[in-house]
Tab-separated table of C-alpha atoms in Angstrom:
chain	number	residue	atom	x	y	z
A	1	MET	CA	65.412	113.329	-116.410
A	2	LEU	CA	66.771	110.260	-114.626
A	3	ARG	CA	64.092	110.585	-111.966
A	4	ASP	CA	61.404	110.569	-114.699
A	5	VAL	CA	62.785	107.357	-116.181
A	6	MET	CA	63.033	105.692	-112.770
A	7	GLY	CA	59.501	106.823	-111.900
A	8	LYS	CA	58.153	105.363	-115.140
A	9	THR	CA	60.057	102.107	-114.607
A	10	PHE	CA	58.674	101.612	-111.112
A	11	ARG	CA	55.138	102.398	-112.292
A	12	LEU	CA	55.505	99.855	-115.090
A	13	LEU	CA	56.795	97.306	-112.594
A	14	GLY	CA	53.833	98.031	-110.339
A	15	TYR	CA	51.340	97.505	-113.172
A	16	THR	CA	53.083	94.311	-114.235
A	17	ILE	CA	52.902	92.859	-110.736
A	18	GLN	CA	49.236	93.842	-110.395
A	19	TYR	CA	48.433	92.282	-113.768
A	20	GLY	CA	50.342	89.129	-112.815
A	21	CYS	CA	48.412	88.692	-109.570
A	22	ILE	CA	45.031	89.296	-111.225
A	23	ALA	CA	45.873	86.949	-114.108
A	24	HIS	CA	47.054	84.273	-111.704
A	25	CYS	CA	43.864	84.518	-109.631
A	26	ALA	CA	41.767	84.453	-112.791
A	27	PHE	CA	43.427	81.276	-114.075
A	28	GLU	CA	43.395	79.621	-110.678
A	29	TYR	CA	39.828	80.395	-109.673
A	30	LEU	CA	37.916	81.176	-112.870
A	31	GLY	CA	39.320	79.279	-115.811
A	32	GLY	CA	41.594	79.337	-118.799
A	33	ILE	CA	42.331	78.207	-122.296
A	34	VAL	CA	43.769	74.727	-122.776
A	35	VAL	CA	45.382	73.051	-125.772
A	36	CYS	CA	44.607	69.344	-125.728
A	37	SER	CA	46.894	66.696	-127.130
A	38	GLY	CA	46.424	62.994	-127.693
A	39	PRO	CA	43.735	60.720	-129.137
A	40	SER	CA	42.076	59.562	-125.922
A	41	MET	CA	39.042	61.860	-126.136
A	42	GLU	CA	38.232	61.344	-129.825
A	43	PRO	CA	35.839	62.117	-131.423
A	44	THR	CA	34.732	64.689	-128.858
A	45	ILE	CA	38.138	66.386	-128.588
A	46	GLN	CA	40.813	65.857	-131.253
A	47	ASN	CA	44.563	66.313	-131.014
A	48	SER	CA	45.522	70.044	-130.905
A	49	ASP	CA	41.961	71.235	-130.252
A	50	ILE	CA	41.729	74.352	-128.096
A	51	VAL	CA	39.130	74.376	-125.350
A	52	PHE	CA	38.047	76.576	-122.475
A	53	SER	CA	38.177	75.162	-118.977
A	54	GLU	CA	36.317	76.660	-116.024
A	55	ASN	CA	37.506	76.149	-112.484
A	56	LEU	CA	34.414	77.237	-110.566
A	57	SER	CA	32.726	73.806	-110.625
A	58	ARG	CA	35.584	72.107	-108.843
A	59	HIS	CA	35.785	74.833	-106.166
A	60	PHE	CA	32.046	74.501	-105.509
A	61	TYR	CA	32.182	70.705	-105.718
A	62	CYS	CA	29.553	70.446	-108.457
A	63	ILE	CA	31.393	68.321	-111.016
A	64	GLN	CA	28.808	65.932	-112.460
A	65	LYS	CA	28.754	62.556	-114.154
A	66	GLY	CA	29.348	63.090	-117.859
A	67	ASP	CA	31.497	66.226	-117.399
A	68	ILE	CA	34.841	66.386	-119.172
A	69	VAL	CA	37.509	67.413	-116.689
A	70	ILE	CA	41.164	68.338	-116.629
A	71	ALA	CA	43.042	66.732	-113.769
A	72	LYS	CA	46.622	66.263	-112.623
A	73	SER	CA	47.857	62.843	-113.653
A	74	PRO	CA	47.818	60.510	-110.625
A	75	ASN	CA	51.248	59.126	-111.507
A	76	ASP	CA	52.866	62.392	-112.589
A	77	PRO	CA	51.698	65.590	-110.897
A	78	LYS	CA	53.451	67.759	-113.475
A	79	SER	CA	51.286	66.568	-116.363
A	80	ASN	CA	47.564	66.870	-116.945
A	81	ILE	CA	44.958	64.440	-118.205
A	82	CYS	CA	41.692	65.270	-119.937
A	83	LYS	CA	38.951	62.649	-119.448
A	84	ARG	CA	35.229	62.274	-118.912
A	85	VAL	CA	33.717	61.589	-115.487
A	86	ILE	CA	32.007	58.205	-115.733
A	87	GLY	CA	31.280	57.764	-112.030
A	88	LEU	CA	31.211	59.858	-108.853
A	89	GLU	CA	31.839	58.542	-105.338
A	90	GLY	CA	29.492	55.694	-104.560
A	91	ASP	CA	28.651	54.986	-108.202
A	92	LYS	CA	28.978	51.515	-109.675
A	93	VAL	CA	31.512	51.263	-112.514
A	94	CYS	CA	32.673	48.486	-114.791
A	95	ILE	CA	36.362	47.834	-114.120
A	96	SER	CA	37.057	44.908	-116.424
A	97	SER	CA	38.989	45.377	-119.665
A	98	PRO	CA	37.231	44.843	-123.033
A	99	SER	CA	39.040	41.515	-123.506
A	100	ASP	CA	37.628	40.054	-120.278
A	101	PHE	CA	34.789	37.643	-120.891
A	102	ARG	CA	33.149	38.283	-117.541
A	103	LYS	CA	32.436	41.875	-116.595
A	104	SER	CA	33.461	42.875	-113.087
A	105	HIS	CA	32.147	45.882	-111.244
A	106	SER	CA	33.226	48.022	-108.371
A	107	TYR	CA	32.057	51.087	-106.486
A	108	VAL	CA	33.921	54.386	-106.684
A	109	PRO	CA	35.416	55.098	-103.231
A	110	LYS	CA	34.618	58.215	-101.216
A	111	GLY	CA	36.424	61.341	-102.390
A	112	HIS	CA	37.239	59.846	-105.817
A	113	VAL	CA	35.931	59.855	-109.393
A	114	TRP	CA	36.167	57.318	-112.220
A	115	LEU	CA	37.555	58.819	-115.428
A	116	GLU	CA	37.516	57.362	-118.946
A	117	GLY	CA	38.488	58.800	-122.312
A	118	ASP	CA	35.784	58.843	-125.026
A	119	ASN	CA	38.140	56.844	-127.279
A	120	LEU	CA	37.894	53.701	-125.172
A	121	ARG	CA	40.214	51.727	-127.411
A	122	ASN	CA	43.055	54.232	-127.103
A	123	SER	CA	42.856	55.768	-123.655
A	124	THR	CA	44.851	55.281	-120.475
A	125	ASP	CA	42.387	56.109	-117.749
A	126	SER	CA	40.803	54.799	-114.539
A	127	ARG	CA	40.540	51.344	-116.147
A	128	CYS	CA	44.335	51.381	-115.919
A	129	TYR	CA	45.248	53.500	-112.852
A	130	GLY	CA	42.086	53.182	-110.787
A	131	PRO	CA	39.779	55.806	-109.302
A	132	VAL	CA	41.216	59.321	-109.214
A	133	PRO	CA	40.998	61.513	-106.061
A	134	TYR	CA	38.627	64.456	-106.557
A	135	GLY	CA	41.374	66.775	-105.269
A	136	LEU	CA	43.378	66.215	-108.482
A	137	ILE	CA	40.658	67.764	-110.664
A	138	ARG	CA	41.708	71.216	-111.875
A	139	GLY	CA	38.839	72.300	-114.087
A	140	ARG	CA	35.839	71.368	-116.207
A	141	ILE	CA	36.060	71.654	-119.991
A	142	CYS	CA	32.911	73.416	-121.074
A	143	PHE	CA	33.551	74.866	-124.503
A	144	LYS	CA	35.632	74.211	-127.621
A	145	ILE	CA	37.052	77.276	-129.375
A	146	TRP	CA	39.247	75.679	-132.076
A	147	PRO	CA	38.855	74.370	-134.755
A	148	LEU	CA	36.139	76.814	-135.729
A	149	ASN	CA	34.078	74.225	-137.556
A	150	ASP	CA	33.637	72.466	-134.218
A	151	PHE	CA	33.153	75.599	-132.123
A	152	GLY	CA	30.663	75.300	-129.269
A	153	PHE	CA	29.641	73.237	-126.280
A	154	LEU	CA	31.049	69.735	-126.088
A	155	ARG	CA	28.968	66.740	-127.052
A	156	ALA	CA	27.726	64.151	-124.603
A	157	SER	CA	29.605	60.907	-124.256
A	158	PRO	CA	29.444	58.524	-127.235
A	159	ASN	CA	29.757	55.679	-124.721
A	160	GLY	CA	26.423	55.833	-122.914
A	161	HIS	CA	26.748	52.152	-121.982
A	162	ARG	CA	29.640	52.997	-119.611
A	163	PHE	CA	27.309	54.944	-117.292
A	164	LEU	CA	25.760	52.293	-115.066
A	165	ASN	CA	22.560	52.912	-113.146
A	166	ASP	CA	22.188	51.276	-109.763
B	1	PHE	CA	47.805	79.840	-104.846
B	2	LYS	CA	51.504	80.540	-104.559
B	3	GLY	CA	52.665	82.023	-101.292
B	4	PHE	CA	52.314	81.541	-97.576
B	5	VAL	CA	49.271	80.594	-95.564
B	6	ILE	CA	48.779	80.379	-91.840
B	7	ALA	CA	46.940	77.307	-90.628
B	8	VAL	CA	45.694	75.883	-87.357
B	9	PRO	CA	46.052	72.097	-87.300
B	10	VAL	CA	43.268	70.399	-85.377
B	11	GLY	CA	43.520	67.155	-83.474
B	12	ALA	CA	46.135	64.870	-82.012
B	13	SER	CA	47.370	62.961	-85.045
B	14	MET	CA	50.699	64.805	-85.205
B	15	GLN	CA	51.514	64.728	-81.471
B	16	PRO	CA	54.019	65.423	-80.062
B	17	SER	CA	55.343	67.482	-82.976
B	18	LEU	CA	52.157	69.548	-83.335
B	19	ASN	CA	49.441	70.286	-80.749
B	20	PRO	CA	51.173	68.530	-77.835
B	21	GLY	CA	49.024	70.211	-75.218
B	22	GLU	CA	45.387	69.913	-74.183
B	23	ARG	CA	42.600	69.978	-76.731
B	24	GLN	CA	41.854	73.714	-76.354
B	25	VAL	CA	45.346	74.905	-77.224
B	26	SER	CA	46.275	74.418	-80.893
B	27	ASP	CA	49.515	75.349	-82.596
B	28	VAL	CA	49.473	77.828	-85.455
B	29	VAL	CA	51.761	76.798	-88.306
B	30	LEU	CA	53.144	78.591	-91.351
B	31	LEU	CA	52.542	76.757	-94.624
B	32	ASN	CA	54.747	77.454	-97.632
B	33	HIS	CA	53.120	76.713	-101.017
B	34	TRP	CA	56.049	77.969	-103.031
B	35	SER	CA	58.524	75.360	-101.808
B	36	ILE	CA	56.465	72.462	-103.160
B	37	ARG	CA	55.650	73.967	-106.552
B	38	ASN	CA	57.869	71.337	-108.237
B	39	TYR	CA	56.616	68.559	-105.941
B	40	GLU	CA	60.067	68.189	-104.381
B	41	VAL	CA	59.572	66.830	-100.883
B	42	GLN	CA	61.962	65.017	-98.569
B	43	ARG	CA	61.312	62.114	-96.262
B	44	GLY	CA	60.537	63.653	-92.883
B	45	ASP	CA	58.896	66.865	-94.170
B	46	ILE	CA	55.617	67.901	-92.562
B	47	VAL	CA	53.189	68.701	-95.388
B	48	SER	CA	49.571	69.697	-95.858
B	49	LEU	CA	47.563	67.925	-98.533
B	50	VAL	CA	44.007	67.591	-99.801
B	51	SER	CA	42.440	64.588	-98.082
B	52	PRO	CA	41.972	61.735	-100.585
B	53	LYS	CA	38.733	60.804	-98.829
B	54	ASN	CA	37.265	64.301	-98.571
B	55	PRO	CA	38.408	66.979	-101.044
B	56	GLU	CA	36.925	69.744	-98.872
B	57	GLN	CA	39.419	68.988	-96.117
B	58	LYS	CA	43.156	69.452	-95.793
B	59	ILE	CA	45.257	67.239	-93.564
B	60	ILE	CA	48.746	67.765	-92.121
B	61	LYS	CA	51.025	64.715	-92.011
B	62	ARG	CA	54.692	63.748	-92.205
B	63	VAL	CA	56.209	62.322	-95.425
B	64	ILE	CA	57.560	58.865	-94.586
B	65	ALA	CA	58.347	57.440	-98.032
B	66	LEU	CA	58.750	58.574	-101.640
B	67	GLU	CA	58.068	56.805	-104.948
B	68	GLY	CA	59.963	53.542	-105.236
B	69	ASP	CA	60.412	53.087	-101.472
B	70	ILE	CA	59.036	50.044	-99.697
B	71	VAL	CA	57.301	50.664	-96.357
B	72	LYS	CA	56.187	48.330	-93.614
B	73	THR	CA	52.662	49.480	-92.827
B	74	ILE	CA	50.788	49.772	-89.525
B	75	GLY	CA	47.277	48.411	-89.895
B	76	TYR	CA	47.038	48.746	-93.671
B	77	LYS	CA	45.476	45.998	-95.801
B	78	ASN	CA	48.934	44.963	-97.088
B	79	LYS	CA	51.880	44.489	-94.733
B	80	TYR	CA	54.418	45.877	-97.220
B	81	VAL	CA	53.733	48.497	-99.867
B	82	LYS	CA	55.943	49.696	-102.696
B	83	ILE	CA	55.114	53.359	-103.329
B	84	PRO	CA	53.993	53.828	-106.971
B	85	ASP	CA	55.354	56.557	-109.267
B	86	GLY	CA	54.080	60.027	-108.476
B	87	HIS	CA	52.908	58.987	-104.976
B	88	ILE	CA	54.104	59.372	-101.371
B	89	TRP	CA	53.359	57.702	-98.050
B	90	VAL	CA	52.313	60.015	-95.219
B	91	GLU	CA	51.741	59.333	-91.540
B	92	GLY	CA	50.785	61.245	-88.428
B	93	ASP	CA	53.369	61.097	-85.658
B	94	HIS	CA	50.750	59.799	-83.212
B	95	HIS	CA	50.155	56.303	-84.562
B	96	GLY	CA	46.754	54.845	-83.845
B	97	HIS	CA	45.228	58.334	-83.658
B	98	SER	CA	45.907	59.277	-87.225
B	99	PHE	CA	43.913	59.031	-90.442
B	100	ASP	CA	46.851	58.619	-92.824
B	101	SER	CA	48.357	56.365	-95.498
B	102	ASN	CA	47.909	53.404	-93.162
B	103	ALA	CA	44.186	53.966	-93.761
B	104	PHE	CA	43.977	55.247	-97.332
B	105	GLY	CA	47.241	54.020	-98.898
B	106	PRO	CA	49.817	55.965	-100.939
B	107	VAL	CA	48.671	59.457	-101.955
B	108	SER	CA	49.246	61.145	-105.291
B	109	LEU	CA	51.770	64.013	-105.217
B	110	GLY	CA	49.190	66.124	-107.048
B	111	LEU	CA	47.240	66.392	-103.783
B	112	LEU	CA	50.168	68.119	-102.070
B	113	HIS	CA	49.206	71.593	-100.882
B	114	ALA	CA	52.121	73.099	-98.904
B	115	ARG	CA	55.045	72.370	-96.588
B	116	ALA	CA	54.765	73.346	-92.907
B	117	THR	CA	57.905	75.329	-92.171
B	118	HIS	CA	57.396	76.979	-88.776
B	119	ILE	CA	55.255	76.899	-85.674
B	120	LEU	CA	54.253	80.531	-85.111
B	121	TRP	CA	52.063	80.318	-81.978
B	122	PRO	CA	52.037	79.942	-78.996
B	123	PRO	CA	55.254	81.949	-78.505
B	124	ARG	CA	56.912	79.322	-76.301
B	125	ARG	CA	56.548	76.836	-79.198
B	126	TRP	CA	58.022	79.156	-81.827
B	127	GLN	CA	60.412	77.008	-83.935
B	128	LYS	CA	61.475	76.080	-87.419
B	129	LEU	CA	60.190	72.632	-88.324
B	130	GLN	CA	63.052	70.423	-89.536
B	131	PRO	CA	62.519	67.322	-91.698
B	132	MET	CA	62.733	64.467	-89.215
B	133	LEU	CA	62.100	60.838	-90.106
B	134	PRO	CA	61.275	58.723	-87.030
B	135	PRO	CA	63.944	55.959	-87.045
B	136	GLU	CA	61.374	53.177	-86.522
B	137	ARG	CA	59.452	54.383	-89.602
B	138	THR	CA	62.374	54.496	-92.052
B	139	PRO	CA	61.393	52.801	-95.320
B	140	LEU	CA	62.764	49.264	-95.641
B	141	HIS	CA	64.192	50.001	-99.009
B	142	SER	CA	64.832	53.521	-100.159
B	143	ASN	CA	64.690	54.380	-103.813
B	144	GLN	CA	68.194	55.765	-104.426
B	145	GLU	CA	68.622	58.061	-107.412
């Protein structure tokens, strides 16, 4: 009787560990569900929207200009930021703030990306903390699953003028 | 990935601590991901991190300074740097032969990959790696809690 209970307990433990490892690998290498908070990506992503993030693009280094990514915050590795990629390494970006009369430009350094929120007026992004190392990117947001009336692929940037062509 | 990984550091940037011999003979080190899961590192730790200039590459360097510290740099664009929040300053032990913070500046803690805890191979070099801050590289002003 006791042996049966112990046998069942160990089997359950074994399944739990297996499930944990598979789930961990899935979240790390494939993707996961993310709840976004904050106004910096409005109107594309609103506060408390639920989105799906895939991690394959960052592992294969095919994040593109215009993608929305989740990254570790450069100044706080324990929190995440959700922004749009405005420039890849080598791209020209506008670094001046909206209040500046004269626009100044810079080139994104090697191994970095330039991130901006879609809500330019209410977003702390690369205009504030500079280019972000590519290695901080955790995943690419590809799909919104909540709210249902906004279900589907995410819209392109409402700020087309921020993407500069050389 | 949470766990242990075995890595072979390449190059001379961490001499004499790692790879002190000729080019053909490299150390094999044990990297511990788990110990840096909360981004708690000490000055003097040897860590592996994603290179800020090339995300496909990992580099192994020593932590010299933590956020809030002020370092005197060797060949960096500014002579003194105050380490911003969430960043660290890393250097190879072999100055002048190292692509480190003196080249690319403070690095974000989010790029931290693992802590090197032991040298596993060759057998005569088997040892536990202790955090050791070279006295001439001590930050000028340490951020005391």
